[in-house]
Coordinates of C-alpha atoms in Angstrom, one line a residue:
M15 CA 72.7 234.1 58.8
A16 CA 74.5 236.3 61.2
D17 CA 71.8 235.9 63.8
E18 CA 71.9 232.1 63.4
I19 CA 75.7 232.1 64.0
R20 CA 75.3 234.2 67.1
H21 CA 72.6 231.9 68.5
A22 CA 74.7 228.8 67.8
L23 CA 77.7 230.3 69.5
A24 CA 75.6 231.2 72.5
R25 CA 74.3 227.7 72.8
L26 CA 77.8 226.3 72.6
A27 CA 78.9 228.7 75.4
E28 CA 76.1 227.8 77.8
P29 CA 77.8 224.8 79.5
V30 CA 81.2 226.6 79.7
V31 CA 82.0 227.8 83.3
P32 CA 85.1 230.1 83.4
E33 CA 87.8 229.6 85.9
P34 CA 87.6 232.1 88.8
D35 CA 89.7 235.2 88.2
P36 CA 92.1 235.5 91.1
Y37 CA 92.4 239.2 90.6
Q38 CA 88.7 239.7 90.9
R39 CA 88.6 237.4 93.9
L40 CA 91.2 239.6 95.5
L41 CA 89.2 242.7 94.9
R42 CA 86.1 241.1 96.3
R43 CA 87.9 240.1 99.4
V44 CA 89.4 243.5 99.8
R45 CA 86.0 245.1 99.4
R46 CA 84.4 242.8 101.9
R47 CA 87.2 243.5 104.4
R48 CA 86.9 247.2 103.8
Q49 CA 83.2 247.2 104.3
R50 CA 83.5 245.2 107.6
Q51 CA 86.2 247.6 108.8
A52 CA 84.1 250.6 107.9
A53 CA 81.4 249.3 110.2
V54 CA 83.7 249.4 113.2
T55 CA 86.3 252.0 112.4
G56 CA 85.6 255.7 112.4
V57 CA 89.0 257.3 111.5
A58 CA 92.7 256.6 111.8
A59 CA 93.8 260.2 111.8
L60 CA 94.7 262.6 114.5
V61 CA 93.5 266.1 114.1
L62 CA 95.6 268.4 116.1
G63 CA 94.7 272.0 115.6
V64 CA 95.6 272.7 112.0
V65 CA 97.8 269.6 111.8
L66 CA 96.4 266.6 110.0
L67 CA 98.2 263.3 110.4
P68 CA 98.0 260.8 107.6
P69 CA 95.5 258.0 108.2
L70 CA 96.8 254.5 108.1
G71 CA 93.5 252.6 107.8
G72 CA 89.9 252.4 106.9
A73 CA 90.0 253.3 103.1
N74 CA 87.5 252.0 100.6
L75 CA 88.1 250.8 97.1
L76 CA 84.6 251.7 95.9
T77 CA 84.0 254.5 93.5
S78 CA 81.9 257.5 94.6
D79 CA 78.6 255.9 93.5
G80 CA 79.6 252.5 95.1
S81 CA 78.6 250.6 92.0
S82 CA 82.0 249.3 90.9
L83 CA 85.6 248.9 92.1
T84 CA 88.4 251.2 91.0
T85 CA 91.5 249.6 89.7
A86 CA 93.7 248.3 92.5
A87 CA 97.5 248.6 92.2
Y88 CA 100.4 248.4 94.5
Q89 CA 101.0 251.6 96.4
P90 CA 104.5 253.0 96.0
A91 CA 106.6 252.9 99.1
S92 CA 108.0 256.1 100.5
P93 CA 111.8 256.9 100.7
I94 CA 113.4 256.5 104.1
D95 CA 115.0 259.9 104.1
D96 CA 114.7 261.0 107.8
P97 CA 117.0 259.7 110.6
M98 CA 114.0 259.6 113.0
V99 CA 112.0 257.5 110.5
R100 CA 114.9 255.1 110.2
R101 CA 115.1 255.0 114.0
L102 CA 111.4 254.0 114.1
L103 CA 111.9 251.3 111.5
D104 CA 115.0 249.9 113.2
S105 CA 113.3 249.9 116.7
P106 CA 112.7 246.4 118.2
T107 CA 109.2 245.0 118.3
R108 CA 107.4 246.7 121.2
G109 CA 104.1 246.1 123.1
S110 CA 102.9 243.5 125.5
L111 CA 103.1 240.8 122.9
A112 CA 106.7 241.5 121.8
G113 CA 108.1 238.6 123.9
D114 CA 105.8 236.1 122.1
T115 CA 108.4 235.1 119.5
T116 CA 106.1 232.5 117.9
L117 CA 103.2 235.0 117.5
I118 CA 105.6 237.7 116.1
A119 CA 107.0 235.2 113.6
T120 CA 103.4 234.2 112.6
I121 CA 102.5 237.9 112.1
E122 CA 105.5 238.4 109.9
R123 CA 104.8 235.4 107.8
E124 CA 101.1 236.0 107.3
Y125 CA 101.5 239.7 106.6
R126 CA 104.2 238.9 104.1
A127 CA 101.9 236.5 102.4
A128 CA 99.1 239.1 102.3
R129 CA 101.2 241.8 100.7
A130 CA 99.1 241.9 97.5
E131 CA 95.9 242.2 99.4
L132 CA 97.3 245.1 101.3
L133 CA 98.4 246.8 98.1
V134 CA 102.1 246.3 99.0
D135 CA 104.7 245.6 96.3
P136 CA 105.9 242.0 96.7
S137 CA 109.5 243.3 96.2
L138 CA 109.3 244.7 99.7
E139 CA 110.6 241.5 101.1
D140 CA 111.6 242.7 104.6
V141 CA 108.6 242.6 107.0
R142 CA 109.0 243.9 110.5
V143 CA 106.5 243.9 113.3
L144 CA 107.0 247.2 114.9
F145 CA 104.3 246.8 117.5
A146 CA 102.1 244.1 118.9
H147 CA 99.9 244.8 121.9
D148 CA 96.9 243.6 123.9
A149 CA 94.9 246.6 125.1
P150 CA 91.7 246.4 127.1
G151 CA 89.2 245.0 124.6
A152 CA 91.6 245.0 121.7
R153 CA 94.6 243.5 120.0
V154 CA 96.7 245.8 117.7
V155 CA 99.7 245.4 115.4
V156 CA 101.8 247.8 113.3
V157 CA 103.8 246.2 110.5
A158 CA 106.5 247.7 108.3
Y159 CA 107.3 246.6 104.7
L160 CA 110.7 247.8 103.6
D161 CA 113.9 247.4 101.6
D162 CA 117.1 249.3 102.0
S163 CA 115.7 252.7 100.9
H164 CA 111.9 252.6 100.9
A165 CA 109.1 251.5 103.3
L166 CA 105.4 251.7 104.0
L167 CA 103.3 250.8 107.1
R168 CA 100.1 248.9 107.7
Q169 CA 98.2 248.7 111.0
G170 CA 95.4 246.5 112.1
S171 CA 93.3 246.0 115.2
G172 CA 90.8 243.4 116.3
P173 CA 89.1 242.1 119.4
A174 CA 91.0 241.0 122.4
G175 CA 93.0 237.9 121.6
A176 CA 92.4 238.2 117.9
S177 CA 94.1 235.7 115.6
V178 CA 96.5 236.8 112.9
P179 CA 93.9 236.2 110.2
E180 CA 91.4 238.3 112.2
L181 CA 94.0 241.1 112.4
L182 CA 94.7 240.9 108.7
D183 CA 91.0 241.1 108.1
Q184 CA 90.9 244.4 110.0
T185 CA 94.0 245.9 108.4
G186 CA 93.2 248.8 106.1
T187 CA 95.0 250.6 103.3
P188 CA 94.9 254.4 102.8
D189 CA 93.3 255.9 99.8
E190 CA 96.7 257.3 98.7
P191 CA 100.3 256.5 99.5
Q192 CA 101.4 258.1 102.8
E193 CA 104.6 259.8 103.6
L194 CA 106.7 258.0 106.2
T195 CA 106.8 259.7 109.6
P196 CA 108.6 259.0 112.8
Y197 CA 105.4 258.4 114.6
V198 CA 102.3 256.1 114.2
F199 CA 99.3 257.7 115.8
F200 CA 95.8 256.2 115.3
G201 CA 92.5 255.8 117.0
R202 CA 89.5 253.6 116.5
H203 CA 85.8 254.2 116.9
S204 CA 83.2 251.4 117.3
L205 CA 79.5 251.7 116.6
A206 CA 77.5 251.1 119.8
D207 CA 73.9 252.0 120.5
D208 CA 73.8 253.9 117.2
D209 CA 76.7 256.1 118.2
H210 CA 80.4 256.0 117.5
S211 CA 82.5 255.6 120.6
A212 CA 86.3 255.8 120.8
D213 CA 87.6 252.5 122.1
L214 CA 91.3 252.4 121.1
A215 CA 94.0 255.0 121.0
V216 CA 97.6 254.2 120.0
G217 CA 100.8 256.4 119.8
L218 CA 104.1 254.9 118.7
A219 CA 107.4 256.8 118.4
P220 CA 111.0 255.5 118.0
A221 CA 112.4 253.3 120.8
G222 CA 114.1 255.4 123.5
C223 CA 111.5 258.2 123.4
Q224 CA 109.8 259.0 126.7
V225 CA 106.0 259.3 127.0
E226 CA 104.0 261.2 129.5
I227 CA 100.3 261.7 129.9
S228 CA 98.2 264.3 131.7
T229 CA 94.6 264.0 132.8
D230 CA 94.3 266.7 135.4
G231 CA 94.5 269.9 133.4
R232 CA 92.4 272.8 134.9
L233 CA 91.2 275.7 132.8
Q234 CA 91.9 279.1 134.3
P235 CA 89.7 282.2 133.8
D236 CA 92.3 283.7 131.4
G237 CA 92.2 280.6 129.2
S238 CA 95.6 279.2 130.4
I239 CA 96.0 275.6 131.7
V240 CA 97.5 274.3 135.0
R241 CA 98.4 270.6 134.7
S242 CA 100.9 267.9 135.7
W243 CA 102.5 265.1 133.7
R244 CA 102.8 261.5 134.6
P245 CA 105.5 259.3 133.0
V246 CA 104.3 256.2 131.2
D247 CA 106.4 253.1 131.8
T248 CA 106.8 252.1 128.2
D249 CA 109.5 252.4 125.5
G250 CA 108.2 255.1 123.2
F251 CA 104.5 254.1 123.0
V252 CA 101.2 254.7 124.7
V253 CA 97.9 252.7 124.3
H254 CA 94.5 253.3 125.8
G255 CA 91.6 250.9 125.4
A256 CA 87.9 251.1 126.0
G257 CA 86.9 252.7 129.3
E258 CA 90.3 254.4 129.8
T259 CA 90.9 258.2 129.8
A260 CA 93.5 258.9 127.2
G261 CA 94.2 262.5 128.3
R262 CA 96.9 264.7 126.7
W263 CA 100.1 263.1 125.5
Q264 CA 103.7 264.3 125.4
F265 CA 106.5 262.5 123.6
T266 CA 110.2 263.5 124.3
C267 CA 113.0 262.1 122.2
D268 CA 116.7 262.9 123.1
G269 CA 115.6 265.6 125.4
V270 CA 113.4 267.4 122.9
V271 CA 109.6 267.5 123.3
R272 CA 108.6 266.3 119.8
Y273 CA 104.8 266.2 120.5
A274 CA 102.6 267.6 123.2
G275 CA 98.9 267.7 122.4
P276 CA 95.5 266.0 122.5
A277 CA 95.5 262.2 122.7
V278 CA 94.5 260.4 119.5
Q279 CA 90.9 260.0 120.5
T280 CA 90.4 263.7 120.3
G281 CA 91.1 263.3 116.6
M282 CA 87.5 262.5 116.4
V283 CA 86.2 265.6 118.1
R284 CA 86.9 268.0 115.2
T285 CA 83.4 269.0 114.3
T286 CA 83.1 267.3 110.9
V287 CA 79.9 265.3 111.1
P288 CA 78.8 262.9 108.3
I289 CA 75.3 263.8 107.4
A290 CA 74.0 260.3 107.6
S291 CA 75.0 259.9 111.2
A292 CA 74.1 263.4 112.2
L293 CA 70.5 263.1 111.0
R294 CA 70.0 260.3 113.6
Q295 CA 70.9 262.5 116.6
P296 CA 67.6 262.8 118.5
D297 CA 68.5 265.3 121.2
L298 CA 70.8 268.3 120.6
S299 CA 71.4 269.0 124.2
V300 CA 72.3 265.4 125.1
S301 CA 74.7 265.2 122.1
A302 CA 76.4 268.5 123.1
V303 CA 76.9 267.5 126.7
R304 CA 78.4 264.2 125.6
E305 CA 80.6 265.7 123.0
L306 CA 82.0 268.4 125.3
R307 CA 82.7 265.8 128.0
G308 CA 84.5 263.8 125.4
M309 CA 86.6 266.8 124.4
L310 CA 87.6 267.5 128.0
D311 CA 88.6 263.9 128.6
G312 CA 90.5 263.7 125.4
E313 CA 92.5 266.8 126.1
G314 CA 93.2 265.8 129.7
L315 CA 91.0 268.5 131.3
T316 CA 89.0 268.2 134.4
G317 CA 85.7 270.1 134.9
S318 CA 82.1 269.9 136.1
T319 CA 79.6 267.9 134.2
P320 CA 78.6 270.1 131.2
Q321 CA 75.5 272.1 131.8
V322 CA 73.1 273.6 129.3
R323 CA 73.5 277.4 129.4
W324 CA 71.1 278.2 126.5
T325 CA 68.9 276.6 123.9
G326 CA 67.2 278.4 121.1
R327 CA 67.5 279.2 117.4
L328 CA 70.3 281.2 115.7
P329 CA 69.2 284.5 114.0
A330 CA 67.7 284.5 110.5
W331 CA 70.9 285.9 109.0
V332 CA 72.6 282.6 109.8
P333 CA 71.8 280.3 106.9
G334 CA 69.1 277.8 107.8
A335 CA 68.6 279.6 111.2
P336 CA 69.3 276.3 112.9
A337 CA 68.3 275.4 116.4
A338 CA 71.3 275.4 118.7
V339 CA 72.4 274.7 122.2
L340 CA 75.3 276.2 124.4
V341 CA 76.8 273.9 127.0
R342 CA 79.5 274.8 129.5
S343 CA 81.8 273.0 131.9
C344 CA 83.9 274.9 134.5
S345 CA 87.0 273.7 136.4
A346 CA 87.6 274.2 140.1
D347 CA 89.8 277.1 139.3
G348 CA 87.0 279.1 137.6
G349 CA 88.0 278.6 133.9
C350 CA 85.2 277.3 131.6
A351 CA 85.0 275.5 128.3
A352 CA 81.9 276.0 126.2
M353 CA 80.5 274.3 123.1
L354 CA 77.9 275.8 120.7
K355 CA 76.2 273.0 118.8
A356 CA 73.7 273.5 116.0
D357 CA 71.1 271.2 114.4
V358 CA 73.1 269.8 111.5
R359 CA 69.9 269.1 109.6
A360 CA 69.3 272.8 109.2
L361 CA 72.8 273.8 108.1
P362 CA 73.5 274.2 104.4
R363 CA 75.1 271.1 102.8
S364 CA 78.7 271.4 101.7
E365 CA 79.9 269.7 98.5
S366 CA 81.8 267.2 100.6
A367 CA 78.6 266.3 102.6
V368 CA 80.5 267.1 105.8
L369 CA 79.2 269.8 108.1
L370 CA 80.8 271.9 110.9
D371 CA 78.0 271.7 113.4
R372 CA 79.8 272.8 116.6
R373 CA 82.4 275.3 117.8
T374 CA 84.1 275.8 121.1
G375 CA 85.4 278.6 123.3
V376 CA 87.0 279.2 126.7
G377 CA 86.2 281.8 129.3
S378 CA 85.1 282.1 132.9
S379 CA 82.0 281.3 134.9
D380 CA 80.9 284.8 134.2
I381 CA 81.3 285.0 130.4
V382 CA 82.2 283.0 127.4
V383 CA 82.5 283.9 123.7
V384 CA 82.0 281.1 121.0
P385 CA 82.2 281.3 117.2
L386 CA 79.2 280.2 115.3
P387 CA 78.9 276.7 113.8
G388 CA 78.9 276.2 110.1
E389 CA 80.5 278.6 107.6
T390 CA 79.0 281.9 108.9
A391 CA 81.3 284.4 110.5
G392 CA 79.9 285.5 113.9
L393 CA 80.1 285.1 117.6
L394 CA 77.7 284.1 120.4
V395 CA 78.2 286.0 123.7
A396 CA 77.0 284.5 127.0
G397 CA 77.4 286.8 130.0
P398 CA 75.7 287.4 133.3
E399 CA 71.9 287.2 133.0
S400 CA 71.7 290.8 134.2
A401 CA 73.8 292.0 131.1
T402 CA 71.7 293.8 128.5
R403 CA 74.3 295.0 126.0
A404 CA 77.7 293.9 124.7
E405 CA 80.5 295.7 122.8
L406 CA 83.1 293.8 120.8
V407 CA 86.3 295.7 120.5
D408 CA 89.5 295.4 118.5
A409 CA 93.1 295.4 119.7
R410 CA 93.1 299.2 120.0
G411 CA 90.0 299.1 122.1
S412 CA 87.8 300.6 119.3
T413 CA 84.3 299.2 119.0
V414 CA 83.9 296.7 116.2
T415 CA 80.2 296.1 116.8
D416 CA 77.7 296.1 119.6
G417 CA 74.2 295.0 120.3
P418 CA 71.6 293.9 122.9
L419 CA 71.8 290.8 125.1
I420 CA 68.7 288.9 126.2
N421 CA 69.2 287.2 129.6
G422 CA 72.9 287.9 129.0
L423 CA 73.1 286.2 125.6
G424 CA 73.4 287.6 122.1
V425 CA 74.6 286.7 118.6
F426 CA 76.7 289.1 116.5
A427 CA 77.6 289.1 112.8
V428 CA 81.3 290.0 112.9
D429 CA 84.6 288.9 111.5
N430 CA 86.1 287.0 114.4
R431 CA 89.6 288.0 113.5
K432 CA 88.9 291.6 114.3
V433 CA 87.7 291.0 117.8
A434 CA 90.2 291.2 120.7
G435 CA 88.0 291.9 123.6
L436 CA 84.5 292.1 125.0
K437 CA 82.6 294.5 127.3
V438 CA 79.2 293.8 128.7
F439 CA 76.8 296.4 130.4
D440 CA 73.8 296.2 132.6
G441 CA 70.4 297.9 132.1
A442 CA 71.7 301.2 133.4
D443 CA 74.5 300.9 130.8
Q444 CA 77.1 300.4 133.6
L445 CA 80.1 298.2 132.7
L446 CA 79.7 294.8 134.3
L447 CA 82.7 292.9 132.8
S448 CA 85.5 293.4 130.4
T449 CA 87.6 290.5 129.1
A450 CA 90.1 289.7 126.4
T451 CA 89.1 287.1 123.7
P452 CA 92.5 285.7 122.6
R453 CA 91.2 282.4 121.3
L454 CA 88.9 283.6 118.6
T455 CA 91.5 283.7 115.9
A456 CA 92.9 280.3 116.9
D457 CA 91.6 276.8 116.1
S458 CA 88.4 276.8 118.1
Y459 CA 88.1 273.0 117.7
Q460 CA 90.8 272.6 120.4
L461 CA 90.2 273.6 123.9
A462 CA 93.6 273.4 125.6
E463 CA 97.1 274.5 125.0
P464 CA 98.6 274.9 121.5
T465 CA 100.0 271.7 120.2
V466 CA 103.8 271.2 120.1
W467 CA 104.8 269.5 116.9
L468 CA 108.5 269.1 116.3
W469 CA 109.0 265.8 114.6

């Protein structure tokens, strides 16, 4: 009897078509937008030495296995508890499109209507367009949702001349609520020829701040930098599109340098490589040359076209004993930047499926010292080809470790933090060179000066 009742109910239900669930339609739309955005956006975070800026875009509502959606909810707004944050929110609309009052009104209206899709609480009734700009090859907007005491931001970018619906379609939401900051820095990578290329960099500070850029930094043999700064004729913002060199940025507000550091596009040069894309790299040397050139451009450094100094395989005591390449670029003043890049396919997998496949160092045309990629402590020394032995010394001049060099190159298992200097010797054990190694305990993902961070 029970089976008959179930079959009868099933037959009755066959012609019934449920009304579409608007909540599920919203989630599907968000998922489609997120997936489209993921195809063109690499990251929206600036990595500056040990400082990580909160990303404003490019999140995904998928669970870890990608099979179902997590529960969507409005993200709580952050309190407006910093005068500089309030100054940013109260700044007038800036950018090349700020004078188009019709467009600005349309952006406000349509972004207000899309609050739920962007996980914004509808109670945040005040919508302000902080930034609207046409850069080479791109259109970008930054929108604030706020009330008297709380706010959150959303940013979107699309192709040149993108309509407001297109911009909305490319506006992401972070995985977690983000703290309000007095700046909005973000970059975008687009997939081209099976490689991600930076094509947009944006820096936005409160109105009244001055912005300068530098693209002429020259590394010195002692690791210092000589450069000049060029003012940007904007009110507290800088934008670089495809084909432009972003260089190094400096933001000064009320006479105080609040930020001086790599441009946003160098946020992508920290050596965290997703396995899926890394496995597609066909030529280690080509990749290393391109990546070092990108780092130099992003930090506003000039130098020769990177050249391969060494290719080979790291020693067996390095897990996976990966193939590796050392490339180097030198400035006209004799200072050199080097990158040691390993074959990511041979490096042990981390739990996060992100691998550190390259490290950088600075030195002279005679000698450079670079930490090993991956999670293994150690150093690669590249000196004159006539050098046959190296000594790594501590701050007191005592030998930490030593070993042979082959064609001027050797790899040493050593705690980088203990090394303060290097000596290299020729075949007659005569001293060839002696140099300090001040950068080994610093963040070796950054080539140039320490970042100024005083927001």
